[in-house]
Tab-separated table of C-alpha atoms in Angstrom:
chain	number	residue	atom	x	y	z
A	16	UNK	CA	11.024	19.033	85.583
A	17	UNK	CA	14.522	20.521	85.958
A	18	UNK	CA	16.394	19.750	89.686
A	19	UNK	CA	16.269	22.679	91.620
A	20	UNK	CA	20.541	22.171	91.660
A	21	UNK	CA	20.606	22.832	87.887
A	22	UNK	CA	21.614	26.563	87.595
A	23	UNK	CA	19.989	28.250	84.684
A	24	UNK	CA	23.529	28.532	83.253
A	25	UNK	CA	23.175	24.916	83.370
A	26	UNK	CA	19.820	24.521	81.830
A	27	UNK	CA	20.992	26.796	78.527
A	28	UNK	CA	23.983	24.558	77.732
A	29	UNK	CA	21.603	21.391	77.989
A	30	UNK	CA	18.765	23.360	75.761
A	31	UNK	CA	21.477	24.618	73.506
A	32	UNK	CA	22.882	21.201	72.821
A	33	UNK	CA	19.412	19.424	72.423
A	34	UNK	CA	18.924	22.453	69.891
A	35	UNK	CA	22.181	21.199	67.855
A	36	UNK	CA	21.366	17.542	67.956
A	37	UNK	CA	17.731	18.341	66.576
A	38	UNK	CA	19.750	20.139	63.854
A	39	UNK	CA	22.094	17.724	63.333
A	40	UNK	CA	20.291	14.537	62.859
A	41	UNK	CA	18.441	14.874	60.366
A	42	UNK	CA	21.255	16.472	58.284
A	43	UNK	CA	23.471	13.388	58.698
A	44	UNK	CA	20.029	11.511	58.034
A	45	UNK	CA	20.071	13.345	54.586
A	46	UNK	CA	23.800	13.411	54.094
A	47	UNK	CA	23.784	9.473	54.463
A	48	UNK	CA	20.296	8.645	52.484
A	49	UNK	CA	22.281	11.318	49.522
A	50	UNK	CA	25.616	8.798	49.809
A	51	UNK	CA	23.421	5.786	49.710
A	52	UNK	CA	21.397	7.288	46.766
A	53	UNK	CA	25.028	8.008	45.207
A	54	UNK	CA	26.137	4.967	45.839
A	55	UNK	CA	23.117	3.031	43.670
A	56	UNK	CA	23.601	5.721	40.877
A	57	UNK	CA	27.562	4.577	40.636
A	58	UNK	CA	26.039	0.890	40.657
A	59	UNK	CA	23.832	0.907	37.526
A	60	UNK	CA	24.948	-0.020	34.599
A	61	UNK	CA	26.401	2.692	31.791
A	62	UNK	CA	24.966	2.179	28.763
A	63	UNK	CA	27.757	3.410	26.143
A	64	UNK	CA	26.294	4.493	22.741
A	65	UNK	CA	29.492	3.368	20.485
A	66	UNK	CA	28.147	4.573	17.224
A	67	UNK	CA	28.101	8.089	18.774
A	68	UNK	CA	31.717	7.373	20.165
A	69	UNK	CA	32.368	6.880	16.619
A	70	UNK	CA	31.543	10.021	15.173
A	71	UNK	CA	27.868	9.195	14.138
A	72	UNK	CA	25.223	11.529	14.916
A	73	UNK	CA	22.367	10.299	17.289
A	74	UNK	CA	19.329	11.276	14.305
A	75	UNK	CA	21.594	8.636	12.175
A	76	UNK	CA	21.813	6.074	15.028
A	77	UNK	CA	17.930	6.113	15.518
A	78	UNK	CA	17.474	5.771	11.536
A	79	UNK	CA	19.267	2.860	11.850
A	80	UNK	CA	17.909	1.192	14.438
A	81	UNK	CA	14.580	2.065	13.050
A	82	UNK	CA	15.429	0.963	9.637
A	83	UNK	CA	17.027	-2.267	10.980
A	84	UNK	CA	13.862	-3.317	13.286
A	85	UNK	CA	11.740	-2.633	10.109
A	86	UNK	CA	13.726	-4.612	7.795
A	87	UNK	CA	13.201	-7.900	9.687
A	88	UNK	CA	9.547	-7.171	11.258
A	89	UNK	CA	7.815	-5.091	8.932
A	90	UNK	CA	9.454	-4.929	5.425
A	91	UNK	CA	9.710	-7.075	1.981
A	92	UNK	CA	12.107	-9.024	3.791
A	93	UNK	CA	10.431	-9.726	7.029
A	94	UNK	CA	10.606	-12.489	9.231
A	95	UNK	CA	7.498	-11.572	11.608
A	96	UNK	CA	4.577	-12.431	10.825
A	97	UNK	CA	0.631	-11.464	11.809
A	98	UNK	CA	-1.875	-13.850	12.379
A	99	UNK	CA	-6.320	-12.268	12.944
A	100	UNK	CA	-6.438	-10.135	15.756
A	101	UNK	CA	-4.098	-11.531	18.416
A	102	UNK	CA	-1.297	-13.551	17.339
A	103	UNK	CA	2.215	-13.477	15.757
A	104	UNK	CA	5.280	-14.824	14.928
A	105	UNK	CA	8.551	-15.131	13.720
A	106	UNK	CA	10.445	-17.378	11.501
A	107	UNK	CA	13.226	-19.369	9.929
A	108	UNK	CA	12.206	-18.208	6.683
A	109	UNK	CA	15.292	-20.529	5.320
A	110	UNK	CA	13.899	-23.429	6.879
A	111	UNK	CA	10.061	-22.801	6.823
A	112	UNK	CA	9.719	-23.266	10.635
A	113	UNK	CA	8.702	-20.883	13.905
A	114	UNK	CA	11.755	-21.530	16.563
A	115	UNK	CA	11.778	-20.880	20.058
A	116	UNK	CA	14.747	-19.369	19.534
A	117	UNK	CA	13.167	-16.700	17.311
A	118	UNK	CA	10.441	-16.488	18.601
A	119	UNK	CA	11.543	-15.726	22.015
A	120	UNK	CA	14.269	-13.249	20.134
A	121	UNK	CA	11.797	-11.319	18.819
A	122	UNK	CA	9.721	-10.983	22.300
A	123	UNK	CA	13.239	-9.654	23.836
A	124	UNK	CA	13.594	-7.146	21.029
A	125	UNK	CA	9.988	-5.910	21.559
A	126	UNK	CA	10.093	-5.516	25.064
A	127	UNK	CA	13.415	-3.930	24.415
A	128	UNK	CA	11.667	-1.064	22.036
A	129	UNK	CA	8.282	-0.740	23.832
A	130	UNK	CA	6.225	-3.231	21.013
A	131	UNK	CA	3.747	-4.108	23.294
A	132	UNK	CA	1.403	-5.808	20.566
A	133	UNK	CA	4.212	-7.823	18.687
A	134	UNK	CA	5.147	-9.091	22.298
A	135	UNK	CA	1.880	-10.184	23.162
A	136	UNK	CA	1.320	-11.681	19.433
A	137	UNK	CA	4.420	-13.420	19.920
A	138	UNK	CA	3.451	-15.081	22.958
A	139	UNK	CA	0.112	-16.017	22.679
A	140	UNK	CA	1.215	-17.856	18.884
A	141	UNK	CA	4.181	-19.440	21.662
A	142	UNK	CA	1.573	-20.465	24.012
A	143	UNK	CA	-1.029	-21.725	21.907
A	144	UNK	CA	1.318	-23.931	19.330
A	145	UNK	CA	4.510	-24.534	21.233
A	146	UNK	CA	3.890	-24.669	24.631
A	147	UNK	CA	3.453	-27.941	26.119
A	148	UNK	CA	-0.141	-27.830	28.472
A	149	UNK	CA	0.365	-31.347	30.067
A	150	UNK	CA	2.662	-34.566	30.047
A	151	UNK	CA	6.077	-34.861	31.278
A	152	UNK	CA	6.973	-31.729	29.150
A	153	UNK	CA	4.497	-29.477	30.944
A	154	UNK	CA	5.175	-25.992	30.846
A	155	UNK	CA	8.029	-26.410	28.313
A	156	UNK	CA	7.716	-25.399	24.467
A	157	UNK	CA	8.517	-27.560	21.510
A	158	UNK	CA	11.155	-25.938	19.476
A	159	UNK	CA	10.551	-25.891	15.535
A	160	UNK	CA	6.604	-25.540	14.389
A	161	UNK	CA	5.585	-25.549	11.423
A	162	UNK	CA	3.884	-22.032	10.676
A	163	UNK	CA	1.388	-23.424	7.908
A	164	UNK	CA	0.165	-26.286	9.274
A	165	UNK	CA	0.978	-25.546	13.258
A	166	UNK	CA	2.123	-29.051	13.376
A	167	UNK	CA	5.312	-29.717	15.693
A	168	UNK	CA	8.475	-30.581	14.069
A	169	UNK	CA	9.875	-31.571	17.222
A	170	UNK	CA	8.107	-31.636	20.519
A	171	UNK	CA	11.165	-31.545	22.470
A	172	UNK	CA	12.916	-28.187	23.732
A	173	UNK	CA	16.018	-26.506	22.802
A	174	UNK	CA	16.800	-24.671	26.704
A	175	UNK	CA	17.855	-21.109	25.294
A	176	UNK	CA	14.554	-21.327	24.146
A	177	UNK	CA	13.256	-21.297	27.561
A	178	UNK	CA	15.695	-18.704	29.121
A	179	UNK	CA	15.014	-16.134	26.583
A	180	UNK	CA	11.179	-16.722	27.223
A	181	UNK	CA	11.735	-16.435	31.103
A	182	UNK	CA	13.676	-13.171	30.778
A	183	UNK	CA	11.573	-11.588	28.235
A	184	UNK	CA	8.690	-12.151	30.342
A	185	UNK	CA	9.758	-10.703	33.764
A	186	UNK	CA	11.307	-7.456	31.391
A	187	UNK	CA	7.395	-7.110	30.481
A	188	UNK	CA	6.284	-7.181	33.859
A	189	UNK	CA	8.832	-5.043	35.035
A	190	UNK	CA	7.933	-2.789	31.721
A	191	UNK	CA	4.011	-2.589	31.304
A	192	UNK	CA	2.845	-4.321	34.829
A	193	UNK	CA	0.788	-7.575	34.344
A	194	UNK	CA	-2.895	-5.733	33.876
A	195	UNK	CA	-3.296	-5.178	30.384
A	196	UNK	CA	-4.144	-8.696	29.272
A	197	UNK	CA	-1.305	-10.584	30.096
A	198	UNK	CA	0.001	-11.511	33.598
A	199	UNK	CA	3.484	-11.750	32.383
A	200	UNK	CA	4.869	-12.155	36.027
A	201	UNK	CA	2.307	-15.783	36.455
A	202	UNK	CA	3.863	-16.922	32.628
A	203	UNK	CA	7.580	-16.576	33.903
A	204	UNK	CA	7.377	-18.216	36.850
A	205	UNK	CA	4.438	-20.989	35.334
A	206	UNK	CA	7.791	-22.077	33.243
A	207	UNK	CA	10.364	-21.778	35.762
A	208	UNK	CA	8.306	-23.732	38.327
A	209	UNK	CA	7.228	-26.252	35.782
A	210	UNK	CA	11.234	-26.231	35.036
A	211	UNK	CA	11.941	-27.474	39.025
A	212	UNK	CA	8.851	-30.182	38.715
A	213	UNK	CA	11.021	-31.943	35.902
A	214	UNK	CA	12.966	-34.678	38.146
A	215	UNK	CA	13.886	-36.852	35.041
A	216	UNK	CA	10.656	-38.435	34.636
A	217	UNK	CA	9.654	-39.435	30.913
A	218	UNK	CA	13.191	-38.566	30.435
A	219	UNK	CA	12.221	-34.685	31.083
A	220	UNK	CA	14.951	-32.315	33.426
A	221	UNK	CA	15.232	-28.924	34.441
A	222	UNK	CA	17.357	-26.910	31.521
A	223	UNK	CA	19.925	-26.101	34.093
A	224	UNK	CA	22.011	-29.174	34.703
A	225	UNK	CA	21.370	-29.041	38.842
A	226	UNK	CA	24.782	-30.940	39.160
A	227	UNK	CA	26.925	-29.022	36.856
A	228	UNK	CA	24.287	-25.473	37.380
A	229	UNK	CA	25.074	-25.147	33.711
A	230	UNK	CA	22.376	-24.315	30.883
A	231	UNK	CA	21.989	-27.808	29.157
A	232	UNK	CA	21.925	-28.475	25.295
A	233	UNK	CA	18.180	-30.116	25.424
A	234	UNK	CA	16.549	-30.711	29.119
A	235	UNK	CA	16.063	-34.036	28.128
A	236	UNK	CA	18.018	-37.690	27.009
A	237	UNK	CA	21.630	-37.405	26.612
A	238	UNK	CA	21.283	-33.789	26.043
A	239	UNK	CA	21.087	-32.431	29.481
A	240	UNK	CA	24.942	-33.470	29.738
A	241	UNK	CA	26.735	-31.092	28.063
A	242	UNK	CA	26.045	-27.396	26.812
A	243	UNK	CA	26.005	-24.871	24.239
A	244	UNK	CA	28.441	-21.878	24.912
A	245	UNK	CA	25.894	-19.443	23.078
A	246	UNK	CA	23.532	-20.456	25.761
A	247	UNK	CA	25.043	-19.127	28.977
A	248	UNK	CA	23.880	-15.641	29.415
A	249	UNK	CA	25.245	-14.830	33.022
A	250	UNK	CA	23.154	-11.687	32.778
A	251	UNK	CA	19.762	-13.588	32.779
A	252	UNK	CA	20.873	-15.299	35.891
A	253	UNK	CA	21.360	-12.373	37.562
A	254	UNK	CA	17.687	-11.132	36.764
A	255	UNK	CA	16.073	-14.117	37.201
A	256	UNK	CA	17.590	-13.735	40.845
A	257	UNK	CA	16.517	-10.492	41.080
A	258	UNK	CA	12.897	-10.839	39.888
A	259	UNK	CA	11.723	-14.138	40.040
A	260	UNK	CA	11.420	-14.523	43.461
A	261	UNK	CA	10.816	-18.177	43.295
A	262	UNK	CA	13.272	-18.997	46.069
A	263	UNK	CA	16.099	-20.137	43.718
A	264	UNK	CA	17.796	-16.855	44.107
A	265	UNK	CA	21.346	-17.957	45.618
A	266	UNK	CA	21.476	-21.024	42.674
A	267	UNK	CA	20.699	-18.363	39.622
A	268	UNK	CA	23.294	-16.446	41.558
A	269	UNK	CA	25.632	-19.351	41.476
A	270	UNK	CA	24.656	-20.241	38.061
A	271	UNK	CA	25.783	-16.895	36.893
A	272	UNK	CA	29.030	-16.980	38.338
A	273	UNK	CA	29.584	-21.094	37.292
A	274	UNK	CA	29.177	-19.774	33.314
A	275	UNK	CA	31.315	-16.992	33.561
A	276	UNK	CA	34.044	-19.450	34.606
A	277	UNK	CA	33.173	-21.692	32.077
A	278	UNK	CA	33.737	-19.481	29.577
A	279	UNK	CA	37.038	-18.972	30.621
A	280	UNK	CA	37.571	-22.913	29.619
A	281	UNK	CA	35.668	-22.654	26.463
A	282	UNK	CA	37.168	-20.401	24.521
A	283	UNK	CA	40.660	-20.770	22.845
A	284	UNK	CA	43.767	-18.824	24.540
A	285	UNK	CA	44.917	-17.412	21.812
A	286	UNK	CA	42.231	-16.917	19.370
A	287	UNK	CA	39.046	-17.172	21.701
A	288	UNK	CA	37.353	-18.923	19.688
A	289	UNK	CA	34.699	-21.471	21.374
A	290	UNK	CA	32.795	-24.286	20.010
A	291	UNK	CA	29.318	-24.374	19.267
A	292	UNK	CA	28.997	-27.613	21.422
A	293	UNK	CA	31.086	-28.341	24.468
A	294	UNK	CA	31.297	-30.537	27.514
A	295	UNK	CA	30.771	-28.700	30.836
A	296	UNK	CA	34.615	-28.681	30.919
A	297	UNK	CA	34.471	-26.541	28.164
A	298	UNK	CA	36.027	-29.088	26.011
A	299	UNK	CA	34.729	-29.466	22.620
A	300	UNK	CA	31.766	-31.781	22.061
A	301	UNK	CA	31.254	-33.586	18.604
A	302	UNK	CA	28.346	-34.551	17.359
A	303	UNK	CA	26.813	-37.412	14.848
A	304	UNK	CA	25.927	-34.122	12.495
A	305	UNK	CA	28.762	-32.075	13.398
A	306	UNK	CA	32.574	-32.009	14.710
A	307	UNK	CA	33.845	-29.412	16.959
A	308	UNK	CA	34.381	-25.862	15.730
A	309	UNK	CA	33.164	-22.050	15.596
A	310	UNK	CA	29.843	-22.038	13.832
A	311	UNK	CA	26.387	-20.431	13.614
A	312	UNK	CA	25.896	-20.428	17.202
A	313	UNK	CA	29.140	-19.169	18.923
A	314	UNK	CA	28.409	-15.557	16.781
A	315	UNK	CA	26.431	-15.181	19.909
A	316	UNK	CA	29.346	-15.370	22.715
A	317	UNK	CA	31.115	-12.296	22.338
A	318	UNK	CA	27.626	-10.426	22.363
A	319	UNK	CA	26.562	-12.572	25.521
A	320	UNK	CA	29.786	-11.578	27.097
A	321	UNK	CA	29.420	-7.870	26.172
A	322	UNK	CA	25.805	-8.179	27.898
A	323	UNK	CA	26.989	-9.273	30.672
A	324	UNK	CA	30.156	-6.987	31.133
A	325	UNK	CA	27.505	-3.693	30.422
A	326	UNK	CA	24.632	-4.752	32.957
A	327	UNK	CA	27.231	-6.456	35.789
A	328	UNK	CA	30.853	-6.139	35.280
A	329	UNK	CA	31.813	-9.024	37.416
A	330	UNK	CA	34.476	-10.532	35.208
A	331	UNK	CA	36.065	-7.144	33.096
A	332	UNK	CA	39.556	-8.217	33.550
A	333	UNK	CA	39.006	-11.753	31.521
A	334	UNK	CA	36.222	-10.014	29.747
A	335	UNK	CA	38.420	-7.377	27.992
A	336	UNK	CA	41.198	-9.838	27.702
A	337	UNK	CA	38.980	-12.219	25.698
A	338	UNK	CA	37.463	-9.062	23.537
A	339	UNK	CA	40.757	-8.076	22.645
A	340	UNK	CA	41.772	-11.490	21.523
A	341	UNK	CA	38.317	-12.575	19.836
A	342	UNK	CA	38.851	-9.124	17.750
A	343	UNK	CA	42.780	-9.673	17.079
A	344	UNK	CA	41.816	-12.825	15.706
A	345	UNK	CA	39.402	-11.357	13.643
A	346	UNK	CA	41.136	-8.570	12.266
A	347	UNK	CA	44.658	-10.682	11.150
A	348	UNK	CA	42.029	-12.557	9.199
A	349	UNK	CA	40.672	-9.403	6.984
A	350	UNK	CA	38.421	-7.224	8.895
A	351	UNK	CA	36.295	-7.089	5.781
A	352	UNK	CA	36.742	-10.564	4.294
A	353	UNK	CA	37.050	-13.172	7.746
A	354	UNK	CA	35.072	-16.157	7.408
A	355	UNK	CA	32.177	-16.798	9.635
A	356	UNK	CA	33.379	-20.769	10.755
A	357	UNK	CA	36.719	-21.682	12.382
A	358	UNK	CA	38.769	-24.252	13.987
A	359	UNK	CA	39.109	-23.189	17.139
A	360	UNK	CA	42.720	-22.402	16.538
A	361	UNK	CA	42.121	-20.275	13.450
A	362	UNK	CA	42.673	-22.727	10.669
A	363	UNK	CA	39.917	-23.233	7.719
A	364	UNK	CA	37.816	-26.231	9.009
A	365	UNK	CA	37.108	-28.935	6.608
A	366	UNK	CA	33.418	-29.007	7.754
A	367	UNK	CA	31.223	-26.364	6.573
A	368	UNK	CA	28.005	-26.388	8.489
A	369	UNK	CA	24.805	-25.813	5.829
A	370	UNK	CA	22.800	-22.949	6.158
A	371	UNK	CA	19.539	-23.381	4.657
A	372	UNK	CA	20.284	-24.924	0.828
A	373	UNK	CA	23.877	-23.361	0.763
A	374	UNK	CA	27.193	-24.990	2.175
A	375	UNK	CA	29.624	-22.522	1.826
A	376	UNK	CA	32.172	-20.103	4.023
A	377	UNK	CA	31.018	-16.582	3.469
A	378	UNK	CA	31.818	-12.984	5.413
A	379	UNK	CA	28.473	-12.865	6.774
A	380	UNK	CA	26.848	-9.544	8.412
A	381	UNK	CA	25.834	-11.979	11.661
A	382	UNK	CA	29.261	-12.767	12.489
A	383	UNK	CA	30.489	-8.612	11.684
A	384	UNK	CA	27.486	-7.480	13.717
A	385	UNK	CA	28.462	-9.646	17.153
A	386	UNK	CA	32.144	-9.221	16.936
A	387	UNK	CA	31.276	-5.164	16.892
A	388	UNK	CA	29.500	-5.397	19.944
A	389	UNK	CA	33.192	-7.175	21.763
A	390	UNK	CA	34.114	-3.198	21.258
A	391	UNK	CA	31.965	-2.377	24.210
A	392	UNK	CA	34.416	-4.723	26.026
A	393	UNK	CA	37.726	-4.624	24.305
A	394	UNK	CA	39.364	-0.999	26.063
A	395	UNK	CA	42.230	-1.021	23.002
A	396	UNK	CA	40.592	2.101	21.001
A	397	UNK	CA	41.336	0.862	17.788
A	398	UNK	CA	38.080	-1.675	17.931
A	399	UNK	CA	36.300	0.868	17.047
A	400	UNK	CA	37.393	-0.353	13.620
A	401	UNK	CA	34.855	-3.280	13.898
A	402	UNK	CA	31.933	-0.838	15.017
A	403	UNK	CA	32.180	1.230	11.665
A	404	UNK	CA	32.623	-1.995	10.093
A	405	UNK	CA	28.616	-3.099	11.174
A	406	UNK	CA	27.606	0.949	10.250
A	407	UNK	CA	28.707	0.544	6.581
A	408	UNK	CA	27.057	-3.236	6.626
A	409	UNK	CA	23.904	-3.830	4.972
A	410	UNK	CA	21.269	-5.951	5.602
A	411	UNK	CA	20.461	-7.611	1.984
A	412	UNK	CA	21.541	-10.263	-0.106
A	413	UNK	CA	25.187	-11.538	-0.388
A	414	UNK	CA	26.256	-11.254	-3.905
A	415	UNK	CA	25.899	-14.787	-4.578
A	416	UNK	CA	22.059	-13.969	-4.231
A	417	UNK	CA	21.924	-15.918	-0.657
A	418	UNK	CA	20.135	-13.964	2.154
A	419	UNK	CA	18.932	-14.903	5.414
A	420	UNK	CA	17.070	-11.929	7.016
A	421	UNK	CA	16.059	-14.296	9.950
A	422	UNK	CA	19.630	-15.216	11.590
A	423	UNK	CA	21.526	-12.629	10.293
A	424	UNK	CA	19.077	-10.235	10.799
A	425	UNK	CA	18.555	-10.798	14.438
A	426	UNK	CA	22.080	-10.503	15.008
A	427	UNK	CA	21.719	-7.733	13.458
A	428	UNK	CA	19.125	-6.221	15.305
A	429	UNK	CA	20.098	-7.115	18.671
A	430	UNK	CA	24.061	-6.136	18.561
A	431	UNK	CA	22.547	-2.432	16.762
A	432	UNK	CA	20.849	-2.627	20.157
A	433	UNK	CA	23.537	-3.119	22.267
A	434	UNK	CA	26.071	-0.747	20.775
A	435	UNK	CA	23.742	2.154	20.965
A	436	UNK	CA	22.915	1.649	24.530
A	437	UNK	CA	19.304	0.578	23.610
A	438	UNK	CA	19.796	-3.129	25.081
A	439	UNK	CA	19.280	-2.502	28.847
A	440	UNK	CA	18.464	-4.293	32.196
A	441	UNK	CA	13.908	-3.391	32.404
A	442	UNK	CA	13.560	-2.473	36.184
A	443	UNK	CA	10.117	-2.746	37.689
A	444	UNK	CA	8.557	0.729	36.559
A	445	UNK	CA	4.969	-0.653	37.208
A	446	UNK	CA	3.620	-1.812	40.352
């Protein structure tokens, strides 16, 4: 009821300006939910596709890509493997064993390119030979198996192992939902939560270092105190605290940020070269088998970092800083000829570490394929040198007749991925 007092004069201007703020709401509603919706879309991550920065066309890209993922699953060469109906795997052809580090490569490469079956294969073979079902090593997965016999090499676990595992897994629930077969979701966490149960007993930790909240060499013995630079992927920290949801969030979070900075300390200021060992300091660690110095397993750490500056770009000022360095290094070294093991200052080591049966310093396609994907990072345009460096690369024996299509050809694989935008953060897309 309107008060008598109110003239109608009165009672138009208040019906006018309820009519406006009727209007009005739910266009700033819209305006603001459009700004918010902006405001995600600026968030997400750009996937650049290099090779078509670099003149290729995208028909050639995909043959590439295509041609590359069949060379080391499906052709002459392959290191993937079928086994009846259901399972699969790959290997160190070199060394005649199944690694958790393959094997959980090859899952993140399948999720990556929508192979359903070769995931599953993958991880049923991982489950029913390398995962541990009991013991202090519950939940965890011996690393080397031998294919032929299924006998365990080693029952202990190498952790990147592990974290490629965990992240594969929670891509394929994100990916294909956790109906078809495998619960995906229930295998991620049944590691992670088996991870948090390990309290040192039988010798048996977490594969974070709690104290140091840095990815340890081996989560068990003298191993869990000190690291492997090619092991801290910041970016699987940051979905593990997205999706997991096993109420570690914040310490993933923390993790993340903890490895960035220790990267900073690991590799060399001028060169940026790291060691494939190292303390949590960063400084190098030696080994009964092996000094310090750039090896097999720092290839990896200038495609981790590239990862991790695409899907979070938390650290781009170092980031670029270090990709223009790693690449500098490379190039005043013959962009076509540089060795593939260093001192960390730059100087020929007097250690060659053995691949396989051959000891020997070569210009292998790993090492040109990883350093290609720093051009994501590096903002000096000449890098591009180093991406049509991996186009004109091929995947086949060295001249010497020495060939690894399992190491090299993951490398391979993956930085392909990455530098034609096909390497991406898996959001949930099933419910």
């Amino acid at each position: 009821m309107i008060h008598k007092k109110y003239t109608g004069k009165t009672f138009l201007i208040i019906r006018t300006l309820a009519f406006i703020v009727l209007i009005l709401v739910p266009i700033l509603g819209m305006s603001q939910s459009k700004k918010k919706t902006e405001k995600s879309e600026a968030k997400r991550p750009q996937y650049r596709n290099l090779f078509k920065e670099a003149g290729y066309s995208q028909s050639e890209i995909d043959q590439k890509l295509a041609k590359a993922y069949y060379d080391v699953f499906e052709g002459p060469n392959k290191v993937y493997f079928e086994e009846g109906d259901s399972l699969g795997y790959v290997s160190d052809v070199k060394n005649k064993d199944a690694r958790t580090e393959g094997m959980s490569y090859g899952m993140m490469v399948a999720v990556q390119l929508n192979k359903k079956e070769v995931f599953d294969r993958i991880w049923r073979w991982s489950v029913k030979y390398m995962q541990h079902q009991d013991g202090p090593r519950e939940g965890y997965f011996a690393w080397s198996v031998n294919p032929e016999t299924k006998k365990q090499n080693s029952a202990g676990s190498a952790s990147d192992g592990e974290l490629y595992y965990i992240t594969s897994l929670l891509f394929a629930s994100n990916k294909w939902g956790n109906n078809t077969g495998i619960h995906y979701y229930n295998e991620a966490r049944r590691i992670l939560d088996a991870m948090w149960k390990k309290d040192g007993t039988g010798n048996i930790h977490n594969i974070i270092n709690t104290e140091h909240k840095q990815i340890s060499f081996v989560p068990e013995g003298g191993g869990y105190n000190w690291t492997d630079p090619s092991y801290h992927v910041p970016a699987f920290y940051e979905i593990w605290a997205l999706y997991a949801k096993d109420g570690h969030e914040e310490f993933y979070a923390a993790c993340a940020e903890v490895s960035r900075n220790f990267l900073h300390k690991a590799t060399h200021p001028v060169t940026g070269l790291n060691s494939d060992y190292t303390e949590f300091t960063g400084e190098p660690h030696p080994t009964p088998w092996m000094p310090g110095g750039f090896r097999y397993d720092s290839w990896r750490v200038p495609m981790n970092i590239a990862m991790d500056y695409t899907w979070y770009g938390k650290d781009k000022k170092w980031q670029e800083e270090y990709a223009a360095k790693f690449q500098n290094f490379l190039r005043s070294k013959g962009l076509e000829t540089f060795d593939d093991q260093f001192n960390l200052d730059g100087s020929k080591p007097e250690f060659i570490l053995q691949a396989g049966p051959v000891k020997k310093l070569r210009h292998s396609i790993g090492l040109v394929a990883t350093s290609a994907t720093a051009s994501l990072v590096n903002p000096d345009k000449k890098s591009m040198d180093f991406v049509h460096a991996l186009w004109k690369a091929k995947l086949e024996p060295y001249e010497d007749g020495y060939f690894d299509p399992y190491y090299d050809g993951l490398m391979y694989l993956f930085s392909l991925m990455h530098l034609s935008g096909n390497y991406q953060i898996i959001n949930p897309t099933v419910q």
